[in-house]
Amino acid sequence: MKFAATLTTLLSLVITGAIAVPSHTTNVDAFDVDTLSRGNHFGAPQNPGRPGAKPGWYYGKHPHKHPKLPCLSGPICKILKKHPKHIQCPRPPPPKPTTTKTRSSTPSPTPTLPPAPPGYTATFTNATGATQADDYLTFGLVDTIEDCTAMCNTVEGCNFVNTYNDVNGKDGSTQLTCSLYTRCHTIADATNTGGQTQPDGSINFIRNSDGYCKRA
Ligand SMILES: *[C@@H]1O[C@H](CO)[C@@H](O)[C@H](O)[C@H]1NC(C)=O
């Protein structure tokens, strides 16, 4: 009991930012749980198309590359569980089956596009604009498109993801940007084509922008 009480005290200290959690994530010092509320767009109050917009979180395998962002893995997840209305860590995906592919009798045509992530349908791929719409929920950085749909699956009301490379943008990060929306969007709303002058004087542009709508 004494241990449990100590742990609770420790956690509340962590939550109030009084002390940092020693952990494998390097970014816990910068973590303030209150910025990750829905009202604050889960840490990214500005739509990614706005000048000066900053990602609210990172979800992927390289937390050390994003020391300034809350990384949605490790000890942060336990803290967030105590704040169920804030953003949550996705559950790790089930391990992929290791069955070997059976050869099909008809040769499949050369795929020109990567398959859509499970549970989602592509609405556009490889565009040079990012989605801009008023049903914006949040945006962060991820390693893969499936990391982004995993994030969407944890955010209540999320039905659409837009992933893209923001070249020269977001402090020069080469990580995939992942923005989440309530409604599904087509290429017609992919109107953020960059063009923002960055602190270092370079101008950003958008590549490999994909839209995926959650299947009902
Ligand atoms: C994606 O678009 C770029 C132009 O923006 C083009 O050069 C590239 O070949 C396209 N890739 C695919 C897989 O279609």
Short mmCIF file of C-alpha atoms and ligand atoms in Angstrom, two decimals:
data_model
loop_
_atom_site.label_atom_id
_atom_site.label_comp_id
_atom_site.label_asym_id
_atom_site.label_seq_id
_atom_site.Cartn_x
_atom_site.Cartn_y
_atom_site.Cartn_z
CA MET A 1 0.00 0.00 0.00
CA LYS A 2 2.79 2.31 0.95
CA PHE A 3 4.37 1.62 -2.41
CA ALA A 4 1.10 2.30 -4.23
CA ALA A 5 0.67 5.60 -2.39
CA THR A 6 4.22 6.60 -3.25
CA LEU A 7 3.59 5.72 -6.86
CA THR A 8 0.45 7.84 -6.93
CA THR A 9 2.37 10.78 -5.50
CA LEU A 10 5.07 10.23 -8.05
CA LEU A 11 2.56 10.14 -10.89
CA SER A 12 0.86 13.31 -9.76
CA LEU A 13 4.23 15.01 -9.55
CA VAL A 14 4.89 13.85 -13.07
CA ILE A 15 1.54 15.10 -14.25
CA THR A 16 2.06 18.52 -12.71
CA GLY A 17 5.46 18.57 -14.35
CA ALA A 18 7.25 18.83 -11.02
CA ILE A 19 9.67 16.05 -11.87
CA ALA A 20 10.67 14.18 -14.96
CA VAL A 21 10.19 10.45 -15.37
CA PRO A 22 13.43 8.62 -15.97
CA SER A 23 12.66 6.53 -19.01
CA HIS A 24 13.75 5.43 -22.42
CA THR A 25 11.79 8.25 -24.01
CA THR A 26 13.89 11.35 -24.13
CA ASN A 27 11.06 13.82 -24.24
CA VAL A 28 9.28 13.38 -20.96
CA ASP A 29 10.65 16.66 -19.58
CA ALA A 30 8.77 18.55 -22.26
CA PHE A 31 5.55 16.68 -21.64
CA ASP A 32 2.62 18.63 -20.22
CA VAL A 33 -0.47 16.47 -20.17
CA ASP A 34 -2.88 19.41 -20.25
CA THR A 35 -1.72 20.46 -23.72
CA LEU A 36 -2.99 17.12 -25.06
CA SER A 37 -6.67 17.83 -24.50
CA ARG A 38 -9.27 17.71 -27.26
CA GLY A 39 -9.97 21.41 -26.76
CA ASN A 40 -6.32 22.10 -27.65
CA HIS A 41 -6.51 19.82 -30.71
CA PHE A 42 -4.41 17.29 -28.79
CA GLY A 43 -1.36 19.50 -28.70
CA ALA A 44 -1.63 20.98 -32.22
CA PRO A 45 -4.08 23.88 -31.98
CA GLN A 46 -3.17 25.19 -35.45
CA ASN A 47 -4.20 23.35 -38.62
CA PRO A 48 -0.96 22.15 -40.28
CA GLY A 49 -1.50 24.58 -43.16
CA ARG A 50 -1.16 27.59 -40.87
CA PRO A 51 2.17 29.39 -40.63
CA GLY A 52 4.00 28.35 -37.49
CA ALA A 53 1.78 25.29 -36.90
CA LYS A 54 3.57 22.63 -34.87
CA PRO A 55 2.79 18.91 -34.56
CA GLY A 56 1.29 17.92 -31.24
CA TRP A 57 2.77 14.45 -30.84
CA TYR A 58 4.88 11.71 -32.38
CA TYR A 59 3.93 8.05 -32.75
CA GLY A 60 6.55 5.67 -34.10
CA LYS A 61 9.76 3.84 -33.41
CA HIS A 62 12.19 6.76 -33.13
CA PRO A 63 11.25 8.88 -30.09
CA HIS A 64 14.86 10.10 -29.78
CA LYS A 65 14.44 11.99 -33.05
CA HIS A 66 11.64 14.07 -31.55
CA PRO A 67 12.82 15.22 -28.16
CA LYS A 68 10.38 18.14 -28.14
CA LEU A 69 7.27 16.11 -28.83
CA PRO A 70 5.26 13.85 -26.55
CA CYS A 71 5.91 10.39 -27.98
CA LEU A 72 2.85 8.22 -27.69
CA SER A 73 4.62 5.16 -26.35
CA GLY A 74 6.28 4.17 -23.09
CA PRO A 75 5.46 5.74 -19.73
CA ILE A 76 3.44 8.61 -21.21
CA CYS A 77 0.75 6.09 -22.13
CA LYS A 78 0.06 5.26 -18.50
CA ILE A 79 -0.26 8.91 -17.60
CA LEU A 80 -2.60 9.53 -20.54
CA LYS A 81 -4.82 6.62 -19.51
CA LYS A 82 -5.68 8.65 -16.43
CA HIS A 83 -6.92 11.38 -18.79
CA PRO A 84 -9.25 9.42 -21.05
CA LYS A 85 -10.44 12.53 -22.92
CA HIS A 86 -6.91 13.46 -23.94
CA ILE A 87 -5.10 11.79 -26.82
CA GLN A 88 -4.20 8.15 -26.12
CA CYS A 89 -1.44 5.82 -27.23
CA PRO A 90 -2.61 3.36 -29.88
CA ARG A 91 -2.55 -0.26 -28.88
CA PRO A 92 0.31 -2.00 -30.64
CA PRO A 93 -0.96 -3.82 -33.74
CA PRO A 94 -1.30 -7.60 -33.57
CA PRO A 95 1.79 -9.39 -34.89
CA LYS A 96 1.63 -9.98 -38.62
CA PRO A 97 1.01 -13.61 -39.60
CA THR A 98 4.15 -15.16 -40.98
CA THR A 99 2.44 -17.37 -43.53
CA THR A 100 4.06 -17.50 -46.92
CA LYS A 101 2.03 -16.15 -49.79
CA THR A 102 0.27 -18.71 -51.91
CA ARG A 103 0.88 -18.19 -55.57
CA SER A 104 -2.23 -17.11 -57.42
CA SER A 105 -2.91 -18.63 -60.84
CA THR A 106 -3.48 -15.29 -62.53
CA PRO A 107 -0.56 -12.89 -62.37
CA SER A 108 -1.65 -9.71 -60.59
CA PRO A 109 -1.02 -6.45 -62.41
CA THR A 110 1.93 -4.39 -61.23
CA PRO A 111 0.59 -2.31 -58.37
CA THR A 112 0.94 1.39 -59.00
CA LEU A 113 -0.28 2.43 -55.57
CA PRO A 114 0.42 1.01 -52.11
CA PRO A 115 -2.58 -0.79 -50.64
CA ALA A 116 -4.77 1.25 -48.32
CA PRO A 117 -4.30 0.46 -44.62
CA PRO A 118 -6.78 -2.07 -43.14
CA GLY A 119 -10.21 -0.53 -42.58
CA TYR A 120 -9.56 2.47 -44.82
CA THR A 121 -10.17 3.42 -48.45
CA ALA A 122 -7.94 5.83 -50.36
CA THR A 123 -9.65 9.01 -51.50
CA PHE A 124 -6.48 10.38 -53.14
CA THR A 125 -2.80 9.44 -53.30
CA ASN A 126 0.50 11.07 -54.12
CA ALA A 127 -0.90 14.58 -54.22
CA THR A 128 1.10 17.78 -53.82
CA GLY A 129 -1.38 19.39 -51.43
CA ALA A 130 -2.38 18.60 -47.86
CA THR A 131 -5.96 18.58 -46.62
CA GLN A 132 -7.25 21.84 -45.21
CA ALA A 133 -10.71 21.76 -43.65
CA ASP A 134 -12.57 23.06 -40.63
CA ASP A 135 -13.27 19.62 -39.16
CA TYR A 136 -9.57 19.37 -38.32
CA LEU A 137 -8.88 17.34 -35.17
CA THR A 138 -5.10 17.23 -34.66
CA PHE A 139 -1.81 16.51 -36.37
CA GLY A 140 1.45 14.85 -35.42
CA LEU A 141 4.37 12.96 -36.88
CA VAL A 142 4.50 9.24 -37.65
CA ASP A 143 6.77 6.71 -39.36
CA THR A 144 4.18 5.03 -41.57
CA ILE A 145 0.66 5.44 -42.95
CA GLU A 146 -0.49 2.62 -40.69
CA ASP A 147 0.83 4.50 -37.66
CA CYS A 148 -1.40 7.36 -38.75
CA THR A 149 -4.53 5.21 -39.10
CA ALA A 150 -3.71 3.66 -35.71
CA MET A 151 -3.78 7.19 -34.29
CA CYS A 152 -7.10 7.91 -36.03
CA ASN A 153 -8.52 4.72 -34.53
CA THR A 154 -7.74 5.99 -31.02
CA VAL A 155 -9.27 9.46 -31.47
CA GLU A 156 -13.03 9.53 -30.99
CA GLY A 157 -14.79 10.96 -34.03
CA CYS A 158 -11.82 10.53 -36.37
CA ASN A 159 -12.79 9.26 -39.82
CA PHE A 160 -10.07 10.51 -42.12
CA VAL A 161 -6.29 10.70 -42.21
CA ASN A 162 -4.04 12.74 -44.47
CA THR A 163 -0.38 11.70 -44.55
CA TYR A 164 2.31 13.61 -46.41
CA ASN A 165 5.90 14.74 -46.51
CA ASP A 166 6.21 18.38 -45.59
CA VAL A 167 9.47 19.07 -47.39
CA ASN A 168 11.45 21.84 -45.63
CA GLY A 169 8.61 22.17 -43.16
CA LYS A 170 8.09 21.32 -39.48
CA ASP A 171 11.63 22.16 -38.40
CA GLY A 172 13.10 20.15 -41.24
CA SER A 173 11.70 16.84 -40.04
CA THR A 174 11.66 14.13 -42.67
CA GLN A 175 9.01 12.26 -40.72
CA LEU A 176 5.58 11.71 -42.24
CA THR A 177 2.99 14.27 -41.16
CA CYS A 178 -0.30 12.73 -40.00
CA SER A 179 -3.35 14.95 -39.77
CA LEU A 180 -6.75 13.76 -38.62
CA TYR A 181 -10.25 14.93 -39.56
CA THR A 182 -13.82 14.15 -38.61
CA ARG A 183 -15.18 13.88 -42.16
CA CYS A 184 -13.71 12.25 -45.24
CA HIS A 185 -12.09 14.56 -47.78
CA THR A 186 -11.21 14.29 -51.44
CA ILE A 187 -8.41 15.88 -53.40
CA ALA A 188 -10.64 18.96 -53.68
CA ASP A 189 -9.71 19.87 -50.08
CA ALA A 190 -5.98 19.18 -50.51
CA THR A 191 -5.39 22.89 -50.85
CA ASN A 192 -2.36 23.40 -48.60
CA THR A 193 0.47 23.25 -51.09
CA GLY A 194 3.06 24.73 -48.76
CA GLY A 195 4.77 27.94 -49.73
CA GLN A 196 5.45 29.01 -46.16
CA THR A 197 8.82 30.57 -45.51
CA GLN A 198 10.55 28.65 -42.73
CA PRO A 199 12.71 30.11 -39.96
CA ASP A 200 15.82 29.17 -41.97
CA GLY A 201 14.51 30.96 -45.08
CA SER A 202 13.60 27.84 -47.05
CA ILE A 203 10.10 27.40 -48.41
CA ASN A 204 8.13 24.26 -47.69
CA PHE A 205 6.23 22.12 -50.18
CA ILE A 206 4.05 19.02 -49.94
CA ARG A 207 4.82 15.63 -51.48
CA ASN A 208 3.28 12.14 -51.30
CA SER A 209 0.05 13.39 -49.82
CA ASP A 210 -2.49 10.59 -49.34
CA GLY A 211 -6.05 10.69 -48.03
CA TYR A 212 -7.69 7.65 -46.41
CA CYS A 213 -11.30 7.47 -45.30
CA LYS A 214 -12.33 5.06 -42.56
CA ARG A 215 -14.77 2.45 -43.82
CA ALA A 216 -18.10 2.43 -42.03
C1 LIG B 1 4.13 10.94 -57.30
O1 LIG B 1 4.10 12.24 -57.82
C2 LIG B 1 5.37 12.73 -58.26
C3 LIG B 1 5.17 14.17 -58.70
O2 LIG B 1 4.75 14.95 -57.66
C4 LIG B 1 5.89 11.86 -59.37
O3 LIG B 1 7.16 12.31 -59.76
C5 LIG B 1 5.97 10.42 -58.88
O4 LIG B 1 6.36 9.58 -59.93
C6 LIG B 1 4.62 9.98 -58.35
N1 LIG B 1 4.75 8.64 -57.78
C7 LIG B 1 3.88 7.67 -58.05
C8 LIG B 1 4.12 6.36 -57.38
O5 LIG B 1 2.94 7.82 -58.82
#
